[in-house]
């Protein structure tokens, strides 16, 4: 991704996140428990019900519902942590421009929406979509999708602290960068530290205590290993 585009995304994400991110208590992700509850009909977290609520843009969904929806997706047949929509590049090319015409904003909204229909967990396209809605003055619709984007970010943040002993758990490698952008940082280096743990160094002032964040990608690796064998 081009550096200028990264900065645009960081600026937009930070403008949404500012003064909105509540304090949350990290809870370790128990994938065995997630698998159990999402596959039990009638359960509060039965996956078909969560999917129906999500697709209806239901803003009453709780953080716990989002946690089971997000991490439960890894147990669905169509789960692919590396999925990319054929429309995503068209959106990025438009968003990279310095100035936007009405037609540009319409196109960003149109193709970002199509991208999300291909991959509802593409958080970058969600930022593009929310950006277009805000720029076009569609305030009510923007607030709904701002809520959705925020909930996905909070879901990841609720899984840990981004530290070596409590890394954030993601179901897609791109979500590492999405979260870092949301927090207002720019990634400058990526390292695999072993055992499904990755470290991303961020650009900060020399006196800053924050140097980078840790992510847990073990579930991604586990699913990919099974698919490779199949």
Coordinates of N, CA and C in Angstrom, one line a residue:
X1 N 0.9 -1.2 0.0 CA 0.0 0.0 0.0 C 0.9 1.2 0.0
X2 N 0.5 2.2 -0.8 CA 1.3 3.4 -0.9 C 1.3 4.2 0.4
X3 N 2.5 4.8 0.7 CA 2.6 5.5 2.0 C 1.6 6.6 2.1
X4 N 1.3 7.4 1.1 CA 0.3 8.4 1.1 C -1.1 7.9 1.5
X5 N -1.4 6.7 0.9 CA -2.7 6.1 1.2 C -2.8 5.6 2.6
X6 N -1.7 5.1 3.1 CA -1.6 4.7 4.5 C -1.9 5.9 5.4
X7 N -1.3 7.0 5.1 CA -1.5 8.2 5.9 C -2.9 8.7 5.9
X8 N -3.5 8.6 4.7 CA -4.9 9.0 4.5 C -5.8 8.1 5.4
X9 N -5.6 6.8 5.4 CA -6.4 5.9 6.2 C -6.2 6.1 7.6
X10 N -4.9 6.4 8.1 CA -4.7 6.6 9.5 C -5.4 7.9 9.9
X11 N -5.3 8.9 9.1 CA -6.0 10.2 9.4 C -7.5 10.0 9.5
X12 N -8.1 9.3 8.6 CA -9.5 9.1 8.6 C -9.9 8.2 9.8
X13 N -9.2 7.1 10.0 CA -9.5 6.2 11.1 C -9.4 6.9 12.4
X14 N -8.3 7.7 12.6 CA -8.1 8.4 13.9 C -9.2 9.4 14.1
X15 N -9.8 10.0 13.0 CA -10.8 11.0 13.2 C -12.1 10.3 13.7
X16 N -12.3 9.1 13.3 CA -13.5 8.3 13.8 C -13.2 7.9 15.2
X17 N -12.0 7.3 15.5 CA -11.7 6.7 16.8 C -11.6 7.7 17.9
X18 N -11.2 8.9 17.6 CA -10.9 9.9 18.6 C -12.1 10.1 19.6
X19 N -11.9 9.9 20.9 CA -12.9 10.1 21.9 C -14.0 9.1 21.8
X20 N -13.9 8.1 21.1 CA -15.0 7.1 21.0 C -14.6 5.7 21.5
X21 N -13.4 5.4 21.6 CA -13.0 4.1 22.0 C -13.1 3.9 23.5
X22 N -14.0 3.1 24.0 CA -14.2 3.0 25.5 C -13.1 2.0 26.0
X23 N -12.9 2.1 27.3 CA -12.0 1.2 28.0 C -12.6 -0.2 28.0
X24 N -11.9 -1.2 27.7 CA -12.4 -2.6 27.6 C -11.4 -3.5 28.4
X25 N -12.0 -4.6 29.0 CA -11.2 -5.5 29.7 C -10.9 -6.7 28.8
X26 N -9.6 -6.9 28.4 CA -9.3 -8.0 27.5 C -9.7 -9.4 28.1
X27 N -10.3 -10.2 27.2 CA -10.7 -11.6 27.5 C -10.1 -12.5 26.5
X28 N -9.3 -13.5 26.9 CA -8.7 -14.4 26.0 C -9.7 -15.1 25.1
X29 N -9.4 -15.3 23.9 CA -10.3 -16.0 22.9 C -10.2 -17.5 23.1
X30 N -11.3 -18.1 23.5 CA -11.4 -19.5 23.6 C -12.1 -20.1 22.4
X31 N -11.3 -20.5 21.4 CA -11.9 -20.9 20.1 C -12.8 -22.2 20.3
X32 N -12.5 -23.1 21.2 CA -13.3 -24.2 21.5 C -14.7 -23.8 21.9
X33 N -14.7 -22.8 22.8 CA -16.0 -22.3 23.3 C -16.8 -21.6 22.2
X34 N -16.1 -20.8 21.4 CA -16.7 -20.1 20.3 C -17.3 -21.1 19.3
X35 N -16.6 -22.2 19.0 CA -17.1 -23.2 18.1 C -18.4 -23.9 18.7
X36 N -18.4 -24.1 20.0 CA -19.5 -24.7 20.6 C -20.8 -23.9 20.6
X37 N -20.6 -22.6 20.9 CA -21.8 -21.7 21.0 C -22.4 -21.3 19.7
X38 N -21.5 -21.2 18.7 CA -22.0 -20.7 17.4 C -22.7 -21.9 16.6
X39 N -22.5 -23.1 17.0 CA -23.0 -24.2 16.3 C -24.2 -24.9 17.1
X40 N -24.7 -24.2 18.1 CA -25.8 -24.7 18.9 C -27.1 -23.9 18.6
X41 N -28.0 -24.5 17.8 CA -29.3 -23.8 17.4 C -30.0 -23.3 18.7
X42 N -30.6 -22.1 18.6 CA -31.3 -21.6 19.8 C -30.4 -20.8 20.8
X43 N -29.1 -21.0 20.6 CA -28.1 -20.3 21.5 C -28.1 -18.9 21.1
X44 N -27.8 -18.0 22.1 CA -27.7 -16.6 21.8 C -26.7 -16.2 20.7
X45 N -25.7 -17.1 20.6 CA -24.6 -16.8 19.6 C -24.6 -17.8 18.4
X46 N -25.8 -18.4 18.2 CA -25.9 -19.3 17.0 C -25.5 -18.5 15.8
X47 N -24.6 -19.0 15.0 CA -24.0 -18.2 13.9 C -25.0 -17.7 12.9
X48 N -26.0 -18.5 12.4 CA -26.9 -18.0 11.4 C -27.7 -16.8 12.0
X49 N -28.0 -16.8 13.3 CA -28.7 -15.6 13.8 C -27.7 -14.4 13.9
X50 N -26.5 -14.6 14.3 CA -25.5 -13.5 14.3 C -25.3 -12.9 12.9
X51 N -25.2 -13.8 11.9 CA -25.0 -13.3 10.6 C -26.2 -12.5 10.1
X52 N -27.4 -13.0 10.4 CA -28.7 -12.3 10.0 C -28.7 -10.9 10.7
X53 N -28.4 -10.8 12.0 CA -28.3 -9.5 12.6 C -27.3 -8.6 12.0
X54 N -26.1 -9.1 11.7 CA -25.1 -8.3 11.2 C -25.4 -7.8 9.8
X55 N -26.0 -8.6 8.9 CA -26.3 -8.2 7.6 C -27.5 -7.2 7.6
X56 N -28.2 -7.1 8.6 CA -29.3 -6.2 8.7 C -28.9 -4.8 9.3
X57 N -27.5 -4.7 9.5 CA -26.9 -3.5 10.1 C -27.5 -3.2 11.5
X58 N -27.7 -4.3 12.3 CA -28.3 -4.1 13.6 C -27.3 -3.5 14.6
X59 N -27.5 -2.3 15.0 CA -26.6 -1.6 15.9 C -26.8 -1.9 17.4
X60 N -27.7 -2.9 17.7 CA -27.9 -3.4 19.0 C -27.0 -4.6 19.4
X61 N -26.2 -5.0 18.3 CA -25.3 -6.1 18.6 C -24.3 -5.8 19.6
X62 N -24.1 -6.6 20.6 CA -23.2 -6.4 21.7 C -21.8 -6.8 21.3
X63 N -20.8 -6.3 22.1 CA -19.4 -6.7 21.8 C -19.2 -8.2 21.9
X64 N -19.9 -8.9 22.8 CA -19.8 -10.3 22.9 C -20.4 -11.0 21.7
X65 N -21.4 -10.5 21.1 CA -22.0 -11.0 19.9 C -21.0 -10.8 18.7
X66 N -20.4 -9.6 18.7 CA -19.3 -9.4 17.7 C -18.1 -10.3 17.9
X67 N -17.8 -10.6 19.1 CA -16.6 -11.5 19.3 C -16.9 -12.9 18.8
X68 N -18.1 -13.4 19.0 CA -18.5 -14.7 18.5 C -18.7 -14.7 17.0
X69 N -19.2 -13.6 16.5 CA -19.4 -13.5 15.0 C -18.0 -13.4 14.3
X70 N -17.1 -12.6 14.9 CA -15.8 -12.4 14.2 C -14.9 -13.7 14.3
X71 N -14.7 -14.2 15.5 CA -13.9 -15.4 15.7 C -14.6 -16.7 15.2
X72 N -16.0 -16.6 15.3 CA -16.7 -17.8 14.8 C -16.7 -17.9 13.3
X73 N -16.3 -16.9 12.6 CA -16.2 -16.9 11.1 C -15.2 -17.9 10.7
X74 N -14.2 -18.2 11.5 CA -13.1 -19.1 11.2 C -13.6 -20.5 11.1
X75 N -14.8 -20.8 11.6 CA -15.3 -22.1 11.5 C -16.3 -22.3 10.4
X76 N -16.5 -21.2 9.5 CA -17.4 -21.3 8.4 C -16.6 -21.8 7.2
X77 N -17.4 -22.5 6.3 CA -16.7 -23.1 5.1 C -16.1 -22.1 4.2
X78 N -16.6 -20.9 4.1 CA -16.1 -19.9 3.2 C -15.0 -19.0 3.8
X79 N -14.6 -19.3 5.0 CA -13.5 -18.5 5.6 C -12.2 -18.6 4.9
X80 N -11.7 -17.4 4.5 CA -10.4 -17.3 3.8 C -9.7 -16.1 4.3
X81 N -8.7 -16.2 5.2 CA -8.0 -15.1 5.7 C -7.3 -14.2 4.7
X82 N -7.2 -14.7 3.5 CA -6.5 -13.9 2.5 C -7.4 -13.5 1.3
X83 N -8.7 -13.5 1.6 CA -9.7 -13.2 0.5 C -9.6 -11.7 0.2
X84 N -9.6 -11.4 -1.1 CA -9.6 -10.0 -1.6 C -10.6 -9.9 -2.7
X85 N -11.4 -8.9 -2.6 CA -12.4 -8.6 -3.7 C -11.8 -8.1 -5.0
X86 N -12.4 -8.5 -6.1 CA -11.9 -8.0 -7.4 C -12.1 -6.5 -7.5
X87 N -13.0 -5.9 -6.7 CA -13.3 -4.5 -6.7 C -12.4 -3.6 -5.9
X88 N -11.6 -4.3 -5.0 CA -10.9 -3.5 -4.0 C -9.8 -2.6 -4.6
X89 N -9.1 -3.0 -5.6 CA -8.1 -2.1 -6.2 C -8.7 -0.9 -6.9
X90 N -9.9 -1.0 -7.4 CA -10.6 0.1 -8.0 C -10.9 1.2 -7.0
X91 N -11.2 0.7 -5.8 CA -11.5 1.7 -4.7 C -10.2 2.4 -4.3
X92 N -9.2 1.6 -4.1 CA -7.9 2.1 -3.6 C -7.4 3.2 -4.6
X93 N -7.5 2.9 -5.9 CA -7.0 3.8 -6.9 C -7.7 5.2 -6.8
X94 N -9.0 5.1 -6.5 CA -9.8 6.3 -6.4 C -9.5 7.1 -5.1
X95 N -9.3 6.3 -4.0 CA -9.1 6.9 -2.7 C -7.7 7.6 -2.6
X96 N -6.8 7.1 -3.5 CA -5.4 7.6 -3.5 C -5.3 9.1 -4.0
X97 N -6.4 9.5 -4.7 CA -6.4 10.9 -5.2 C -6.4 11.9 -4.1
X98 N -5.8 13.1 -4.4 CA -5.8 14.2 -3.4 C -7.1 14.9 -3.3
X99 N -7.8 15.1 -4.5 CA -9.1 15.7 -4.5 C -10.2 14.8 -5.0
X100 N -11.4 15.0 -4.6 CA -12.5 14.1 -4.9 C -13.6 14.8 -5.5
X101 N -14.0 14.4 -6.7 CA -15.3 14.9 -7.3 C -16.4 14.2 -6.8
X102 N -17.6 14.7 -7.1 CA -18.8 13.9 -6.7 C -18.9 12.5 -7.3
X103 N -18.4 12.4 -8.5 CA -18.4 11.1 -9.2 C -17.4 10.2 -8.5
X104 N -16.3 10.7 -8.1 CA -15.2 9.9 -7.4 C -15.9 9.3 -6.1
X105 N -16.5 10.2 -5.3 CA -17.1 9.7 -4.1 C -18.2 8.7 -4.4
X106 N -19.0 8.9 -5.4 CA -20.0 7.9 -5.8 C -19.3 6.5 -6.1
X107 N -18.2 6.6 -6.9 CA -17.5 5.4 -7.3 C -16.9 4.7 -6.1
X108 N -16.3 5.4 -5.1 CA -15.8 4.8 -3.9 C -16.9 4.1 -3.2
X109 N -18.0 4.8 -3.0 CA -19.1 4.2 -2.3 C -19.6 2.9 -3.0
X110 N -19.7 3.0 -4.3 CA -20.3 1.9 -5.1 C -19.3 0.6 -5.1
X111 N -18.0 0.8 -5.3 CA -17.1 -0.3 -5.4 C -16.8 -0.8 -4.0
X112 N -16.7 0.1 -3.0 CA -16.5 -0.4 -1.6 C -17.6 -1.3 -1.1
X113 N -18.8 -0.9 -1.5 CA -20.0 -1.7 -1.1 C -20.0 -3.0 -1.8
X114 N -19.6 -3.1 -3.0 CA -19.5 -4.4 -3.8 C -18.4 -5.2 -3.1
X115 N -17.3 -4.6 -2.7 CA -16.2 -5.3 -2.1 C -16.6 -5.9 -0.8
X116 N -17.4 -5.2 0.0 CA -17.9 -5.7 1.2 C -18.9 -6.9 1.1
X117 N -19.6 -6.9 -0.1 CA -20.5 -8.0 -0.3 C -19.6 -9.3 -0.6
X118 N -18.4 -9.1 -1.2 CA -17.5 -10.2 -1.4 C -16.8 -10.7 -0.1
X119 N -16.5 -9.7 0.7 CA -15.8 -10.0 2.0 C -16.2 -9.0 3.0
X120 N -17.2 -9.4 3.9 CA -17.7 -8.5 4.9 C -16.8 -8.2 6.0
X121 N -15.6 -8.9 6.1 CA -14.6 -8.7 7.1 C -13.4 -7.8 6.6
X122 N -13.6 -7.2 5.4 CA -12.5 -6.4 4.9 C -12.6 -5.0 5.5
X123 N -11.8 -4.8 6.6 CA -11.9 -3.6 7.3 C -11.4 -2.3 6.6
X124 N -10.5 -2.6 5.7 CA -10.0 -1.5 4.9 C -11.1 -0.9 4.0
X125 N -11.8 -1.8 3.3 CA -12.9 -1.4 2.5 C -14.0 -0.8 3.3
X126 N -14.2 -1.2 4.6 CA -15.2 -0.5 5.5 C -14.8 0.9 5.7
X127 N -13.5 1.1 5.9 CA -13.0 2.5 6.1 C -13.3 3.4 4.8
X128 N -13.0 2.8 3.6 CA -13.3 3.5 2.4 C -14.8 3.8 2.3
X129 N -15.6 2.8 2.6 CA -17.1 3.0 2.5 C -17.6 4.1 3.4
X130 N -17.1 4.0 4.7 CA -17.5 5.0 5.7 C -17.1 6.4 5.3
X131 N -15.9 6.5 4.7 CA -15.3 7.7 4.2 C -16.2 8.3 3.2
X132 N -16.6 7.5 2.2 CA -17.5 8.0 1.1 C -18.8 8.5 1.6
X133 N -19.4 7.7 2.6 CA -20.7 8.1 3.2 C -20.6 9.5 3.9
X134 N -19.5 9.6 4.6 CA -19.3 10.9 5.4 C -19.1 12.1 4.4
X135 N -18.3 11.8 3.4 CA -18.0 12.9 2.4 C -19.3 13.3 1.6
X136 N -20.2 12.4 1.4 CA -21.4 12.6 0.7 C -22.5 13.2 1.6
X137 N -22.3 13.3 2.8 CA -23.2 13.8 3.7 C -24.4 12.9 4.1
X138 N -24.1 11.6 3.9 CA -25.1 10.6 4.3 C -24.9 10.2 5.8
X139 N -25.2 11.2 6.7 CA -24.9 11.1 8.1 C -25.5 9.9 8.8
X140 N -26.7 9.6 8.6 CA -27.4 8.5 9.3 C -26.7 7.1 8.9
X141 N -26.5 7.0 7.6 CA -25.9 5.7 7.1 C -24.4 5.6 7.6
X142 N -23.8 6.8 7.6 CA -22.4 6.8 8.0 C -22.3 6.4 9.5
X143 N -23.2 6.9 10.3 CA -23.1 6.5 11.7 C -23.3 5.0 12.0
X144 N -24.1 4.4 11.1 CA -24.3 2.9 11.2 C -23.0 2.2 10.9
X145 N -22.4 2.6 9.8 CA -21.2 1.9 9.4 C -20.0 2.3 10.2
X146 N -20.0 3.5 10.8 CA -19.0 3.9 11.8 C -19.1 2.9 13.0
X147 N -20.3 2.6 13.4 CA -20.5 1.7 14.5 C -20.0 0.3 14.2
X148 N -20.3 -0.2 13.0 CA -19.8 -1.5 12.6 C -18.3 -1.6 12.6
X149 N -17.7 -0.6 12.0 CA -16.2 -0.6 11.9 C -15.6 -0.5 13.3
X150 N -16.2 0.4 14.2 CA -15.7 0.5 15.5 C -15.8 -0.8 16.3
X151 N -16.9 -1.5 16.1 CA -17.2 -2.8 16.8 C -16.2 -3.8 16.4
X152 N -15.8 -3.9 15.1 CA -14.8 -4.8 14.7 C -13.5 -4.5 15.4
X153 N -13.1 -3.3 15.4 CA -11.8 -2.9 16.0 C -11.8 -3.2 17.5
X154 N -12.9 -2.9 18.2 CA -13.0 -3.2 19.6 C -13.0 -4.7 19.9
X155 N -13.6 -5.5 19.0 CA -13.6 -6.9 19.1 C -12.1 -7.4 19.2
X156 N -11.3 -6.9 18.2 CA -9.9 -7.3 18.2 C -9.2 -6.8 19.5
X157 N -9.5 -5.6 19.9 CA -8.8 -5.0 21.0 C -9.2 -5.8 22.3
X158 N -10.4 -6.4 22.3 CA -10.9 -7.1 23.5 C -10.2 -8.4 23.7
X159 N -9.4 -8.9 22.7 CA -8.8 -10.2 22.8 C -7.4 -10.1 23.4
X160 N -6.9 -8.9 23.7 CA -5.6 -8.8 24.4 C -5.2 -7.4 24.6
X161 N -3.9 -7.2 24.7 CA -3.4 -5.8 24.9 C -2.3 -5.4 23.9
X162 N -2.1 -6.3 22.9 CA -1.1 -6.0 21.9 C 0.3 -6.1 22.4
X163 N 0.5 -6.8 23.6 CA 1.8 -7.0 24.2 C 2.2 -8.5 23.9
X164 N 3.5 -8.8 24.2 CA 4.0 -10.1 23.9 C 3.3 -11.2 24.7
X165 N 2.9 -10.9 26.0 CA 2.2 -11.9 26.8 C 0.7 -11.9 26.5
X166 N 0.2 -10.8 26.0 CA -1.2 -10.7 25.7 C -1.5 -10.1 24.3
X167 N -1.1 -10.8 23.2 CA -1.2 -10.3 21.9 C -2.7 -10.2 21.4
X168 N -2.9 -9.3 20.5 CA -4.3 -9.3 19.9 C -4.5 -10.4 18.9
X169 N -5.6 -11.0 18.9 CA -5.9 -12.1 18.1 C -6.7 -11.7 16.8
X170 N -6.2 -12.0 15.7 CA -6.8 -11.6 14.4 C -7.2 -12.8 13.6
X171 N -8.1 -12.6 12.7 CA -8.5 -13.7 11.8 C -8.1 -13.4 10.3
X172 N -7.4 -12.3 10.1 CA -6.9 -11.9 8.8 C -5.7 -11.1 9.0
X173 N -4.6 -11.4 8.3 CA -3.4 -10.6 8.5 C -3.5 -9.1 8.3
X174 N -4.4 -8.7 7.4 CA -4.6 -7.2 7.1 C -5.2 -6.5 8.4
X175 N -5.9 -7.3 9.2 CA -6.5 -6.7 10.4 C -5.4 -6.1 11.4
X176 N -4.2 -6.7 11.3 CA -3.1 -6.1 12.1 C -2.9 -4.7 11.8
X177 N -2.8 -4.4 10.5 CA -2.6 -3.0 10.0 C -3.8 -2.1 10.2
X178 N -5.0 -2.7 10.0 CA -6.2 -1.9 10.2 C -6.3 -1.4 11.7
X179 N -5.9 -2.3 12.6 CA -6.0 -1.9 14.0 C -4.9 -0.8 14.3
X180 N -3.7 -1.0 13.8 CA -2.7 -0.1 14.0 C -3.0 1.3 13.5
X181 N -3.6 1.3 12.3 CA -4.0 2.6 11.6 C -5.1 3.2 12.5
X182 N -6.0 2.4 13.0 CA -7.1 2.9 13.8 C -6.6 3.7 15.1
X183 N -5.5 3.1 15.6 CA -4.9 3.7 16.8 C -4.0 4.9 16.5
X184 N -3.9 5.2 15.2 CA -3.1 6.4 14.8 C -1.7 6.2 14.5
X185 N -1.3 4.9 14.3 CA 0.1 4.6 14.0 C 0.3 4.2 12.6
X186 N 1.6 4.2 12.1 CA 2.0 3.7 10.8 C 3.0 2.6 11.0
X187 N 2.7 1.5 10.4 CA 3.6 0.3 10.5 C 4.9 0.6 9.7
X188 N 6.0 0.2 10.3 CA 7.3 0.4 9.5 C 8.1 -1.0 9.4
X189 N 7.7 -2.0 10.2 CA 8.4 -3.3 10.1 C 7.5 -4.4 10.6
X190 N 7.6 -5.6 10.0 CA 6.8 -6.7 10.4 C 7.8 -7.9 10.6
X191 N 7.5 -8.6 11.8 CA 8.4 -9.7 12.1 C 7.6 -10.9 12.6
X192 N 8.0 -12.1 12.2 CA 7.4 -13.3 12.7 C 8.3 -13.8 13.9
X193 N 7.8 -13.7 15.1 CA 8.6 -14.1 16.3 C 8.4 -15.5 16.7
X194 N 7.6 -16.3 16.0 CA 7.5 -17.7 16.2 C 6.2 -18.1 17.0
X195 N 5.8 -19.4 16.8 CA 4.6 -19.9 17.4 C 3.4 -19.1 17.1
X196 N 3.2 -18.7 15.9 CA 2.0 -18.0 15.5 C 1.9 -16.6 16.0
X197 N 3.0 -16.0 16.5 CA 3.0 -14.7 17.0 C 3.7 -13.7 16.1
X198 N 3.2 -12.6 15.8 CA 3.8 -11.6 14.9 C 4.0 -10.3 15.6
X199 N 5.0 -9.6 15.2 CA 5.3 -8.2 15.8 C 5.3 -7.2 14.7
X200 N 4.6 -6.1 14.9 CA 4.7 -5.0 14.0 C 5.2 -3.7 14.7
X201 N 6.4 -3.3 14.2 CA 7.0 -2.1 14.7 C 6.3 -0.9 14.1
X202 N 6.0 0.2 14.9 CA 5.4 1.4 14.4 C 6.2 2.6 14.5
X203 N 5.9 3.6 13.7 CA 6.6 4.8 13.6 C 6.2 5.7 14.8
X204 N 7.2 6.1 15.7 CA 6.8 6.9 16.8 C 8.0 7.8 17.1
X205 N 7.8 8.7 18.0 CA 8.9 9.6 18.5 C 9.9 8.8 19.3
X206 N 11.1 9.3 19.3 CA 12.2 8.5 19.9 C 11.9 8.3 21.4
X207 N 11.2 9.2 22.0 CA 11.0 9.1 23.5 C 9.7 8.4 23.8
X208 N 9.0 7.9 22.8 CA 7.7 7.2 23.0 C 7.9 5.8 23.6
X209 N 7.1 5.4 24.5 CA 7.2 4.0 25.1 C 6.7 3.0 24.2
X210 N 5.8 3.4 23.3 CA 5.2 2.4 22.3 C 6.2 2.3 21.1
X211 N 6.6 1.1 20.9 CA 7.5 0.8 19.8 C 6.8 -0.2 18.8
X212 N 5.8 -0.9 19.2 CA 5.2 -1.8 18.3 C 4.1 -2.7 19.1
X213 N 3.5 -3.6 18.3 CA 2.4 -4.4 18.9 C 2.5 -5.9 18.4
X214 N 2.0 -6.8 19.3 CA 2.1 -8.2 19.0 C 0.7 -8.7 18.6
X215 N 0.7 -9.7 17.7 CA -0.6 -10.2 17.2 C -0.5 -11.8 17.2
X216 N -1.6 -12.4 17.5 CA -1.7 -13.8 17.5 C -2.4 -14.3 16.2
X217 N -1.7 -15.0 15.4 CA -2.3 -15.5 14.1 C -2.4 -17.0 14.1
X218 N -2.4 -17.6 15.2 CA -2.4 -19.1 15.3 C -3.6 -19.7 14.6
X219 N -4.8 -19.1 14.8 CA -6.0 -19.6 14.2 C -5.9 -19.6 12.7
X220 N -5.4 -18.5 12.2 CA -5.2 -18.4 10.7 C -4.3 -19.6 10.2
X221 N -3.2 -19.8 10.9 CA -2.2 -20.8 10.5 C -2.9 -22.2 10.6
X222 N -3.7 -22.4 11.6 CA -4.3 -23.7 11.9 C -5.3 -24.0 10.7
X223 N -6.1 -23.0 10.3 CA -7.1 -23.3 9.2 C -6.3 -23.5 7.9
X224 N -5.3 -22.7 7.7 CA -4.6 -22.8 6.4 C -3.9 -24.1 6.3
X225 N -3.4 -24.6 7.4 CA -2.7 -25.9 7.4 C -3.7 -27.1 7.1
X226 N -4.9 -27.0 7.6 CA -5.9 -28.0 7.3 C -6.3 -27.9 5.8
X227 N -6.5 -26.7 5.3 CA -6.9 -26.5 3.9 C -5.8 -27.0 3.0
X228 N -4.6 -26.8 3.4 CA -3.4 -27.2 2.5 C -3.4 -28.7 2.4
X229 N -3.7 -29.4 3.5 CA -3.7 -30.9 3.5 C -4.8 -31.4 2.7
X230 N -6.0 -30.7 2.8 CA -7.2 -31.2 2.0 C -6.9 -30.9 0.5

